[in-house]
Amino acid sequence: MGATIVEKIFSSRCGKAVAAGEVVMAPIDRAMIHDITGPLAIEKFKEMGGRKVFDRNRVVMLFDHQIPADSIEAAQNHVFMRKFAEEQGIFNRDLREGVCHQVVVEEGLAAPGEIVVGADSHTCMYGATGAFATGIGSTDMGFALKFGALYFRVPDSIRIEVEGTFPRRVSPKDLILAITGDIGADGATYQTLEFTGNTVQNMDMAGRMTCCNMAIEMGAKAGIVPPDTVTRSYLAGRGVMAPLEIASDPDATYAEFKDYNVSTLEPQVAVPHNVDNVVPVGEVAGTPIDQVFIGSCTNGRFEDLAAAAEVAGTETFDPKVRVIVIPASRKEYLKALKAGTIERFVNAGALVEAPCCGPCMGGAFGLLAPGEVSLSTSNRNFKGRQGSAEAKVYLCSPATAAASAIYGVITDPRGV
Amino acid sequence: MKVWKFGDDVDTDAIIPGRFLTIYNPMELAKHAFEGTRPEFAMGVARGDVIVAGRNFGCGSSREHAPIALLGAGVQVVIAKSFARIFYRNAINTGLLPLVCAETDGIHDMSEIEVNTLKRIAVVEGKTYHLEPVPAFLKEIIEAGGLVEYAKKLEEVPLCTVSR
Ligand code: SF4
């Protein structure tokens, strides 16, 4: 009987055949901690009697959620983590590099066939490289740091087949929003979403990351794109030699099959207060907005900023709207700087901030007042996510965000 | 013991908003539990109270502050139709018991509730509700008192052992 790519990853890392539904204590190839969930993970590691982490070179540490420190407590957390990194000899990227998930992928720290965990739910993004990657809590992370292993229930998979060509100004973000609306907030709980089909094969890594990033919004344990030439050339540029063959068998068992075609897809918007509350942009066009956020691990890459800038053209943004643009990492920031994208945003009246999570989590800055409306390229619109519980957050693609920023109301980017 | 009833898709941002994540003390976190979405919870909750919810409880962010805030508030059991994966693990790991029950629709806010974890039943207003068993491999962790206690006893990790 055939196996899915995820079953194969667990089998190869464990040295014996394991199948979906089985629980296995599997070795960890990489563990990521950041400034919010890291301190607690370190505490747990110590409570468990941990002295040395399992492998200091396999621990990725960086700060991105509350940087530069936005409170004394955040500053203390940073100090605590810096000290731990120093004691353990862990290379700490501190606040220099950007949003954790972007940094892991762009530095080649998640490779096909690897098992990667991160103390953050959007760790599932690294599946874009063909790794099995999943988000865990701090106690699980304490355990992983100590033993270099963790228990997993090998997930079964939903195979998502995407065909067709994206219409102008419709992007992978619109696709994944549409899929989330279809599958629902808990439609893939404990499962893996395996993205395949022509459209995915033709998608760049940025788009694949956007899709895998939002697997968690359907409750999935992981998202994965079987590695191909796009993956291999991306990783080769990062010094990673990807294995040549790792893919699901044709006769693998899937929990479900889903087909999508993007040729007729319209720009999508997730309406407050659930990510699966998705409608075509036309249904909410004209809704006044107070803030636009272009950034996050979902859509803060150069390709996203470029797509937004293309729509913005030489227009200036509506002065009633606060437009916050945050590149996902230092490297993406530099690319956008060199391409003149950042200049365009600044000319249009946007606030461009240094790489970090920014308003995505409502922790650091850019919080919303009661009654305010935000349009965001990030991944969550839960009540209170970006500030007041009486504020509203709509989610969309970078193109829709830019079009809306020009007019001050939610706007279909195809008409701009 | 009373019921605090919630609907479907209660996310961890609702349980504890992002701006309180620099706090790690359970009692301090508890003061802000459900602050934006159900402000009367933190003041009204009493030790032993039970949260009863619909589908997908604890979806969203991996923040362990969520089960910790509930534990700090004195809640030891959450009963829901289903749980989001990371929250479920975090709950087991920190000692909050997540129990699945298909028929939580019939349980109302502020009802008196009696939970018997050994018999796996909850009694609410004279009616008995059956709670699904916790997967066998997680029982060991629960019985140890959470993953920290479990890990302390572990000399060596049983790498690549497979169970159901
Ligand atoms: S950008 Fe948002 S979703 Fe991504 S890691 Fe930061 S807070 Fe989480």
Coordinates of C-alpha atoms and ligand atoms in Angstrom, one line a residue:
Chain A
M1 CA 0.0 0.0 0.0
G2 CA 1.3 3.5 -0.8
A3 CA 2.2 6.2 1.6
T4 CA 1.6 9.9 1.7
I5 CA 4.6 12.3 1.7
V6 CA 4.0 12.9 5.4
E7 CA 3.9 9.2 6.3
K8 CA 7.1 8.8 4.3
I9 CA 8.8 11.6 6.3
F10 CA 7.9 10.1 9.6
S11 CA 8.9 6.6 8.4
S12 CA 12.2 7.7 7.1
R13 CA 13.1 9.8 10.2
C14 CA 12.0 6.9 12.5
G15 CA 13.7 4.1 10.5
K16 CA 10.5 2.1 10.3
A17 CA 7.2 2.3 8.5
V18 CA 4.6 4.3 10.3
A19 CA 1.1 5.1 9.1
A20 CA -1.5 7.8 9.7
G21 CA -3.1 7.4 13.1
E22 CA -0.1 6.0 14.8
V23 CA 1.6 7.8 17.6
V24 CA 5.3 8.0 17.4
M25 CA 8.1 9.6 19.4
A26 CA 10.0 11.2 16.5
P27 CA 13.3 13.0 16.3
I28 CA 13.3 16.8 15.6
D29 CA 15.5 18.3 13.0
R30 CA 14.9 21.9 14.0
A31 CA 13.1 23.8 16.8
M32 CA 12.2 27.5 16.6
I33 CA 11.5 29.8 19.5
H34 CA 10.6 33.5 19.5
D35 CA 10.1 36.2 22.1
I36 CA 6.5 35.4 23.0
T37 CA 6.5 31.7 23.5
G38 CA 10.2 31.2 24.0
P39 CA 10.6 32.3 27.7
L40 CA 7.9 29.9 28.8
A41 CA 9.5 27.1 26.7
I42 CA 12.8 27.8 28.4
E43 CA 11.2 27.7 31.8
K44 CA 9.6 24.4 31.0
F45 CA 12.9 23.0 29.7
K46 CA 14.5 23.9 33.0
E47 CA 11.6 22.5 35.1
M48 CA 12.0 19.2 33.2
G49 CA 15.6 19.2 34.5
G50 CA 17.0 20.3 31.2
R51 CA 20.7 21.5 31.3
K52 CA 21.9 21.5 27.8
V53 CA 19.6 21.7 24.8
F54 CA 19.6 18.6 22.5
D55 CA 21.7 20.3 19.8
R56 CA 22.5 24.0 20.0
N57 CA 22.9 24.2 16.2
R58 CA 19.3 22.9 15.7
V59 CA 17.7 25.6 17.8
V60 CA 16.6 28.7 16.0
M61 CA 16.1 31.7 18.2
L62 CA 14.9 35.2 17.2
F63 CA 12.6 38.0 18.4
D64 CA 9.9 39.3 16.2
H65 CA 6.6 39.8 18.0
Q66 CA 7.5 42.7 20.4
I67 CA 10.4 44.4 18.8
P68 CA 12.0 46.8 19.6
A69 CA 10.7 46.0 23.1
D70 CA 7.4 47.7 23.5
S71 CA 7.2 47.3 27.3
I72 CA 9.5 46.7 30.2
E73 CA 8.1 43.2 30.4
A74 CA 9.0 42.5 26.8
A75 CA 12.5 43.9 27.3
Q76 CA 12.9 41.6 30.3
N77 CA 11.8 38.6 28.2
H78 CA 14.4 39.5 25.6
V79 CA 17.1 39.7 28.2
F80 CA 16.1 36.4 29.7
M81 CA 16.3 34.7 26.2
R82 CA 19.6 36.4 25.3
K83 CA 21.1 35.0 28.5
F84 CA 19.8 31.5 27.8
A85 CA 21.3 31.7 24.2
E86 CA 24.6 32.7 25.6
E87 CA 24.7 30.0 28.2
Q88 CA 23.7 27.4 25.7
G89 CA 25.8 28.6 22.8
I90 CA 22.7 29.1 20.6
F91 CA 23.0 31.5 17.8
N92 CA 20.5 34.2 18.6
R93 CA 19.3 36.3 15.6
D94 CA 17.7 38.6 18.2
L95 CA 15.6 41.3 16.6
R96 CA 17.7 41.7 13.4
E97 CA 16.2 39.3 10.9
G98 CA 12.4 39.6 10.9
V99 CA 9.4 37.4 11.3
C100 CA 10.3 33.9 12.5
H101 CA 8.7 31.8 9.8
Q102 CA 10.1 33.9 7.0
V103 CA 13.6 33.7 8.4
V104 CA 13.5 29.9 8.9
V105 CA 12.5 29.3 5.3
E106 CA 14.7 31.9 3.7
E107 CA 17.8 30.7 5.6
G108 CA 17.2 27.2 4.4
L109 CA 16.5 25.9 8.0
A110 CA 13.6 23.7 6.9
A111 CA 14.3 21.2 4.1
P112 CA 12.4 18.4 2.4
G113 CA 11.9 15.3 4.5
E114 CA 12.8 17.1 7.8
I115 CA 10.6 17.3 10.9
V116 CA 10.6 20.9 12.2
V117 CA 8.7 22.3 15.2
G118 CA 8.2 25.9 16.2
A119 CA 6.5 27.4 19.3
D120 CA 4.1 29.3 17.1
S121 CA 1.0 28.1 15.2
H122 CA 2.1 29.3 11.8
T123 CA 5.1 27.0 11.8
C124 CA 3.1 25.0 9.2
M125 CA 4.4 27.5 6.7
Y126 CA 7.7 25.6 6.3
G127 CA 5.8 22.8 4.5
A128 CA 6.3 25.0 1.4
T129 CA 9.8 23.5 1.3
G130 CA 8.6 19.9 1.6
A131 CA 9.4 19.7 5.3
F132 CA 6.9 18.4 7.9
A133 CA 6.5 21.4 10.1
T134 CA 4.0 22.1 12.9
G135 CA 3.3 24.5 15.6
I136 CA 3.5 23.4 19.2
G137 CA 3.0 25.0 22.7
S138 CA 5.7 26.0 25.1
T139 CA 5.7 22.8 27.2
D140 CA 6.0 20.6 24.1
M141 CA 8.9 22.9 23.1
G142 CA 10.5 22.5 26.5
F143 CA 10.4 18.7 25.9
A144 CA 11.7 19.1 22.3
L145 CA 14.6 21.3 23.5
K146 CA 15.6 18.7 26.1
F147 CA 15.2 15.5 24.2
G148 CA 15.4 16.5 20.5
A149 CA 12.2 14.5 20.1
L150 CA 8.5 14.8 20.5
Y151 CA 5.4 12.6 20.3
F152 CA 3.3 13.0 17.2
R153 CA 0.2 11.4 15.9
V154 CA 1.1 10.9 12.3
P155 CA -1.7 12.8 10.5
D156 CA -3.7 11.7 7.6
S157 CA -3.9 14.0 4.6
I158 CA -6.3 15.9 2.5
R159 CA -5.1 16.2 -1.0
I160 CA -5.8 19.6 -2.5
E161 CA -5.5 19.7 -6.3
V162 CA -5.4 23.2 -7.8
E163 CA -5.7 23.8 -11.5
G164 CA -5.9 26.8 -13.7
T165 CA -4.2 30.2 -14.2
F166 CA -4.7 33.1 -11.8
P167 CA -6.6 36.0 -13.4
R168 CA -4.9 39.4 -13.2
R169 CA -4.6 40.6 -9.6
V170 CA -5.8 37.4 -8.1
S171 CA -3.2 35.6 -6.0
P172 CA -2.4 32.6 -3.9
K173 CA -3.8 34.5 -0.9
D174 CA -7.2 34.6 -2.6
L175 CA -6.9 30.9 -3.3
I176 CA -6.1 30.0 0.3
L177 CA -8.9 32.3 1.6
A178 CA -11.3 30.5 -0.7
I179 CA -10.1 27.1 0.5
T180 CA -10.4 28.2 4.1
G181 CA -14.0 29.3 3.5
D182 CA -14.7 26.0 1.9
I183 CA -13.1 23.6 4.3
G184 CA -13.9 25.7 7.4
A185 CA -12.1 26.6 10.6
D186 CA -12.0 23.0 11.9
G187 CA -12.4 21.1 8.7
A188 CA -8.8 19.8 8.6
T189 CA -8.2 19.3 12.4
Y190 CA -5.3 16.9 13.0
Q191 CA -4.7 16.5 9.3
T192 CA -2.2 17.6 6.7
L193 CA -3.2 19.7 3.7
E194 CA -1.1 18.5 0.7
F195 CA -1.2 21.1 -2.1
T196 CA -0.8 19.7 -5.6
G197 CA -1.8 20.3 -9.2
N198 CA -0.7 22.5 -12.0
T199 CA -1.3 25.8 -10.3
V200 CA 0.8 24.8 -7.3
Q201 CA 3.6 23.5 -9.5
N202 CA 3.7 26.9 -11.3
M203 CA 3.5 28.9 -8.1
D204 CA 6.6 30.6 -6.7
M205 CA 7.9 29.8 -3.2
A206 CA 6.3 33.0 -1.9
G207 CA 2.8 31.8 -3.0
R208 CA 3.4 28.3 -1.6
M209 CA 4.4 29.8 1.7
T210 CA 1.2 31.9 1.8
C211 CA -0.8 28.7 1.2
C212 CA 1.0 26.5 3.8
N213 CA 1.0 29.4 6.3
M214 CA -2.8 29.4 6.5
A215 CA -3.2 25.6 6.9
I216 CA -3.6 26.1 10.6
E217 CA -6.6 28.3 10.0
M218 CA -8.4 25.1 9.0
G219 CA -7.1 23.4 12.1
A220 CA -4.5 21.5 10.1
K221 CA -1.4 20.2 11.7
A222 CA 0.7 20.9 8.7
G223 CA 0.5 22.1 5.1
I224 CA 2.9 20.7 2.5
V225 CA 3.9 21.1 -1.1
P226 CA 5.8 18.1 -2.4
P227 CA 9.2 19.4 -3.4
D228 CA 9.9 20.0 -7.1
T229 CA 12.3 22.0 -9.3
V230 CA 11.0 25.3 -7.9
T231 CA 11.7 24.1 -4.3
R232 CA 15.1 22.7 -5.3
S233 CA 16.3 25.9 -7.0
Y234 CA 15.1 28.0 -4.1
L235 CA 16.9 25.8 -1.6
A236 CA 20.0 25.5 -3.7
G237 CA 20.4 29.3 -3.4
R238 CA 20.4 28.8 0.3
G239 CA 23.0 26.0 0.4
V240 CA 20.5 23.2 1.0
M241 CA 20.8 20.1 -1.1
A242 CA 17.2 18.7 -1.3
P243 CA 16.7 15.0 -1.7
L244 CA 15.6 14.2 -5.3
E245 CA 12.6 12.1 -4.7
I246 CA 10.1 12.6 -1.9
A247 CA 6.5 12.5 -2.9
S248 CA 3.3 10.7 -2.1
D249 CA 2.7 7.3 -3.8
P250 CA 0.0 7.3 -6.4
D251 CA -1.9 4.7 -4.3
A252 CA -1.5 6.6 -1.0
T253 CA -4.6 6.7 1.2
Y254 CA -6.1 10.1 1.7
A255 CA -8.8 11.2 4.1
E256 CA -10.3 13.4 1.4
F257 CA -9.7 14.9 -2.1
K258 CA -10.5 18.5 -2.9
D259 CA -10.4 20.2 -6.3
Y260 CA -10.1 23.9 -7.0
N261 CA -9.8 25.9 -10.2
V262 CA -8.3 29.4 -10.0
S263 CA -9.2 30.5 -13.5
T264 CA -12.5 32.0 -12.4
L265 CA -11.4 32.9 -8.9
E266 CA -12.2 36.4 -7.7
P267 CA -10.4 38.4 -5.0
Q268 CA -11.5 37.0 -1.6
V269 CA -12.1 38.7 1.8
A270 CA -12.4 37.1 5.2
V271 CA -15.1 39.0 7.1
P272 CA -15.0 39.5 10.9
H273 CA -14.6 37.6 13.2
N274 CA -13.7 34.2 11.7
V275 CA -11.1 33.4 9.1
D276 CA -13.5 30.9 7.3
N277 CA -16.1 33.7 6.9
V278 CA -14.9 34.3 3.3
V279 CA -16.8 36.2 0.6
P280 CA -15.8 37.5 -2.9
V281 CA -14.6 41.1 -2.5
G282 CA -17.7 42.4 -4.4
E283 CA -19.9 41.6 -1.4
V284 CA -18.0 43.9 1.0
A285 CA -16.7 46.5 -1.5
G286 CA -17.4 50.0 -0.2
T287 CA -16.9 49.1 3.5
P288 CA -15.0 52.1 5.0
I289 CA -11.7 51.2 6.6
D290 CA -9.5 53.0 9.1
Q291 CA -6.2 51.0 8.8
V292 CA -4.6 48.9 6.2
F293 CA -1.8 46.5 7.2
I294 CA 0.4 45.0 4.4
G295 CA 2.8 42.5 5.9
S296 CA 3.1 39.4 8.2
C297 CA 4.4 35.9 7.7
T298 CA 1.4 35.4 5.3
N299 CA 2.0 38.3 2.9
G300 CA 5.1 40.3 3.9
R301 CA 7.4 39.0 1.2
F302 CA 8.9 41.0 -1.7
E303 CA 6.4 39.5 -4.1
D304 CA 3.6 40.6 -1.9
L305 CA 4.9 44.1 -1.5
A306 CA 5.5 44.3 -5.3
A307 CA 2.0 43.2 -6.0
A308 CA 0.6 45.9 -3.7
A309 CA 2.9 48.5 -5.2
E310 CA 1.9 47.6 -8.7
V311 CA -1.8 48.3 -7.8
A312 CA -0.9 51.5 -5.9
G313 CA 1.0 52.8 -8.9
T314 CA 1.7 56.5 -8.4
E315 CA -1.5 57.1 -6.5
T316 CA -1.4 58.4 -3.0
F317 CA -3.3 56.6 -0.2
D318 CA -6.5 58.1 1.2
P319 CA -5.4 60.4 4.0
K320 CA -8.1 59.1 6.3
V321 CA -6.5 55.6 6.2
R322 CA -3.4 54.7 8.2
V323 CA -1.4 52.4 5.9
I324 CA 1.3 50.3 7.7
V325 CA 3.7 48.3 5.5
I326 CA 6.1 45.9 7.1
P327 CA 8.4 43.6 5.1
A328 CA 8.6 40.1 6.6
S329 CA 12.3 40.0 6.9
R330 CA 15.5 42.1 6.5
K331 CA 16.3 40.3 3.3
E332 CA 12.8 41.0 1.8
Y333 CA 13.1 44.6 3.0
L334 CA 16.4 45.0 1.1
K335 CA 14.9 43.6 -2.0
A336 CA 12.0 45.9 -1.8
L337 CA 14.3 48.9 -1.1
K338 CA 16.4 48.1 -4.1
A339 CA 13.4 47.7 -6.4
G340 CA 12.0 51.1 -5.4
T341 CA 8.9 49.5 -3.8
I342 CA 9.5 51.0 -0.4
E343 CA 9.9 54.5 -2.0
R344 CA 6.6 54.1 -3.7
F345 CA 4.8 53.2 -0.4
V346 CA 6.5 56.1 1.4
N347 CA 5.4 58.5 -1.4
A348 CA 1.9 57.2 -1.2
G349 CA 1.8 58.1 2.5
A350 CA 2.3 54.7 4.1
L351 CA 4.3 54.1 7.3
V352 CA 7.0 51.6 6.6
E353 CA 8.3 49.8 9.7
A354 CA 11.2 47.6 10.2
P355 CA 10.6 43.8 9.8
C356 CA 8.5 42.4 12.6
C357 CA 5.0 41.0 13.3
G358 CA 3.6 44.5 13.8
P359 CA -0.1 44.9 14.2
C360 CA -0.8 41.2 13.2
M361 CA -1.1 40.1 16.7
G362 CA -2.2 43.3 18.4
G363 CA 0.6 43.1 20.9
A364 CA 3.2 45.7 19.8
F365 CA 1.8 48.7 17.9
G366 CA -0.8 49.6 15.4
L367 CA -3.7 48.6 17.7
L368 CA -7.3 49.4 16.9
A369 CA -9.8 51.5 18.9
P370 CA -13.3 50.3 19.5
G371 CA -15.4 50.7 16.4
E372 CA -12.4 50.9 14.0
V373 CA -12.0 48.7 10.9
S374 CA -8.8 47.2 9.7
L375 CA -8.0 45.5 6.4
S376 CA -5.1 43.3 6.7
T377 CA -3.0 40.9 4.6
S378 CA -2.3 38.7 7.7
N379 CA -4.0 35.5 8.7
R380 CA -6.3 36.1 11.6
N381 CA -9.4 38.3 12.1
F382 CA -10.5 37.1 15.5
K383 CA -12.3 39.4 17.8
G384 CA -9.6 41.5 19.6
R385 CA -6.8 40.2 17.5
Q386 CA -5.5 43.6 16.5
G387 CA -6.6 45.6 19.5
S388 CA -10.1 46.3 20.8
A389 CA -12.6 43.5 20.8
E390 CA -15.0 46.0 19.4
A391 CA -12.9 46.6 16.3
K392 CA -13.3 44.7 13.1
V393 CA -10.6 43.0 11.0
Y394 CA -11.0 42.0 7.4
L395 CA -8.4 39.8 5.7
C396 CA -7.4 40.1 2.0
S397 CA -4.5 39.9 -0.5
P398 CA -1.8 42.5 -0.9
A399 CA -3.5 43.7 -4.2
T400 CA -6.9 44.2 -2.5
A401 CA -5.2 46.0 0.5
A402 CA -3.4 48.5 -1.8
A403 CA -6.5 49.2 -3.9
S404 CA -8.6 49.7 -0.7
A405 CA -5.9 52.0 0.7
I406 CA -6.3 54.3 -2.3
Y407 CA -10.0 54.7 -1.9
G408 CA -10.5 54.4 1.9
V409 CA -13.1 51.6 1.4
I410 CA -12.7 47.9 0.5
T411 CA -12.1 47.9 -3.2
D412 CA -11.8 45.2 -5.9
P413 CA -8.2 45.5 -7.2
R414 CA -9.2 44.4 -10.7
G415 CA -11.0 47.7 -11.3
V416 CA -8.1 49.9 -10.2
Chain B
M1 CA -19.5 24.1 40.3
K2 CA -21.1 26.1 37.5
V3 CA -21.0 26.0 33.8
W4 CA -19.5 28.8 31.7
K5 CA -21.0 28.1 28.3
F6 CA -19.3 29.1 25.0
G7 CA -20.1 28.6 21.3
D8 CA -18.0 27.2 18.4
D9 CA -14.5 28.3 17.4
V10 CA -13.5 30.0 20.7
D11 CA -9.9 31.1 19.8
T12 CA -7.0 31.6 22.0
D13 CA -6.9 35.4 21.3
A14 CA -10.4 35.4 23.0
I15 CA -9.1 33.4 25.9
I16 CA -6.1 35.6 26.4
P17 CA -5.5 38.6 24.1
G18 CA -2.0 39.2 22.6
R19 CA -1.2 42.2 24.7
F20 CA -1.0 40.1 27.9
L21 CA 1.4 37.6 26.6
T22 CA 4.4 39.0 28.5
I23 CA 2.7 37.7 31.6
Y24 CA 3.4 34.1 32.7
N25 CA 1.9 34.0 36.2
P26 CA -1.3 31.9 36.1
M27 CA -3.1 34.2 38.6
E28 CA -2.2 37.3 36.8
L29 CA -3.2 35.9 33.4
A30 CA -6.5 34.7 34.9
K31 CA -7.4 38.3 35.6
H32 CA -7.5 38.9 31.8
A33 CA -9.1 35.7 30.7
F34 CA -11.8 36.4 28.1
E35 CA -11.3 40.1 28.8
G36 CA -12.5 41.3 25.4
T37 CA -15.2 38.8 24.7
R38 CA -16.6 37.9 28.0
P39 CA -15.5 40.4 30.6
E40 CA -17.6 39.0 33.5
F41 CA -15.7 35.7 33.4
A42 CA -12.6 36.8 35.3
M43 CA -14.5 38.2 38.2
G44 CA -17.3 35.6 38.3
V45 CA -15.4 32.4 37.8
A46 CA -14.9 30.2 40.9
R47 CA -12.6 27.3 41.6
G48 CA -13.9 24.1 40.0
D49 CA -16.1 25.8 37.5
V50 CA -16.3 24.1 34.1
I51 CA -16.1 25.6 30.6
V52 CA -18.5 23.9 28.2
A53 CA -18.2 24.8 24.5
G54 CA -19.1 23.8 21.0
R55 CA -16.7 22.8 18.2
N56 CA -13.1 23.7 17.7
F57 CA -12.4 25.1 21.2
G58 CA -9.0 26.8 21.5
C59 CA -8.3 27.4 17.8
G60 CA -5.7 29.9 16.6
S61 CA -2.4 30.9 18.2
S62 CA -0.2 28.3 20.0
R63 CA 0.0 30.4 23.1
E64 CA 0.1 28.2 26.2
H65 CA -1.0 31.3 28.1
A66 CA -4.5 30.1 27.2
P67 CA -4.7 26.9 29.2
I68 CA -2.6 28.5 31.9
A69 CA -5.0 31.4 32.2
L70 CA -7.9 29.0 32.6
L71 CA -6.0 27.0 35.2
G72 CA -5.2 30.2 37.1
A73 CA -8.9 31.0 37.1
G74 CA -9.5 27.7 38.8
V75 CA -10.9 25.9 35.8
Q76 CA -9.6 22.3 35.6
V77 CA -11.9 20.8 33.0
V78 CA -13.1 22.0 29.6
I79 CA -15.8 20.0 27.9
A80 CA -16.3 20.7 24.2
K81 CA -17.6 19.0 21.0
S82 CA -14.1 19.2 19.6
F83 CA -10.8 20.9 20.3
A84 CA -8.2 22.6 18.1
R85 CA -5.1 20.5 18.0
I86 CA -2.5 22.7 19.6
F87 CA -4.8 23.8 22.4
Y88 CA -5.6 20.1 23.1
R89 CA -2.0 19.2 23.5
N90 CA -1.2 22.3 25.5
A91 CA -4.1 21.5 27.9
I92 CA -2.9 17.9 28.4
N93 CA 0.7 19.1 28.9
T94 CA -0.2 21.7 31.5
G95 CA -2.7 19.7 33.4
L96 CA -6.0 21.1 32.2
L97 CA -8.3 18.3 31.2
P98 CA -9.9 18.7 27.7
L99 CA -12.9 16.3 27.5
V100 CA -14.9 15.7 24.3
C101 CA -18.6 15.4 24.5
A102 CA -20.9 15.3 21.4
E103 CA -24.0 16.8 23.1
T104 CA -22.9 20.0 24.7
D105 CA -25.8 21.8 23.0
G106 CA -28.1 20.7 25.9
I107 CA -25.9 22.2 28.6
H108 CA -26.7 25.8 29.5
D109 CA -24.7 28.7 30.9
M110 CA -24.6 28.9 34.7
S111 CA -26.1 25.4 35.3
E112 CA -24.8 23.4 38.1
I113 CA -22.4 20.7 36.9
E114 CA -20.7 17.7 38.5
V115 CA -17.9 16.0 36.5
N116 CA -16.7 12.5 37.3
T117 CA -13.5 11.9 35.4
L118 CA -13.1 8.3 36.5
K119 CA -16.6 7.4 35.3
R120 CA -16.2 9.8 32.4
I121 CA -19.6 11.5 33.0
A122 CA -20.9 14.9 33.6
V123 CA -24.2 15.5 35.4
V124 CA -26.1 18.7 34.6
E125 CA -29.6 19.3 35.9
G126 CA -30.2 15.6 36.5
K127 CA -29.1 14.6 33.1
T128 CA -26.0 12.5 32.5
Y129 CA -23.6 13.3 29.6
H130 CA -21.0 10.9 28.4
L131 CA -17.5 12.1 27.9
E132 CA -15.2 10.4 25.4
P133 CA -12.1 8.6 26.6
V134 CA -8.7 10.3 26.2
P135 CA -6.4 8.5 23.8
A136 CA -4.4 5.9 25.6
F137 CA -1.0 7.4 24.9
L138 CA -2.0 10.7 26.5
K139 CA -3.2 9.0 29.6
E140 CA 0.3 8.4 30.7
I141 CA 1.0 12.2 30.5
I142 CA -2.2 13.0 32.3
E143 CA -1.5 10.5 35.0
A144 CA 2.0 11.9 35.5
G145 CA 0.4 15.3 36.1
G146 CA 1.4 16.9 32.8
L147 CA 4.3 16.8 30.4
V148 CA 6.8 18.4 32.8
E149 CA 6.3 15.7 35.4
Y150 CA 6.3 13.0 32.7
A151 CA 9.6 14.3 31.3
K152 CA 11.2 14.5 34.8
K153 CA 10.7 10.8 35.2
L154 CA 12.1 10.0 31.8
E155 CA 15.6 8.8 31.8
E156 CA 15.8 8.5 28.1
V157 CA 13.3 9.3 25.4
P158 CA 11.7 6.2 23.9
L159 CA 12.7 7.3 20.4
C160 CA 10.7 6.0 17.5
T161 CA 8.4 3.8 19.6
V162 CA 5.0 3.6 18.0
S163 CA 1.6 3.3 19.7
R164 CA -2.0 3.9 18.8
Ligands
SF4_1 S1 3.3 37.8 11.6 FE1 1.4 37.4 12.8 S2 0.9 35.3 12.4 FE2 3.0 35.6 11.6 S3 4.3 35.0 13.4 FE3 3.9 37.2 13.6 S4 2.1 37.4 14.9 FE4 2.2 35.3 14.2

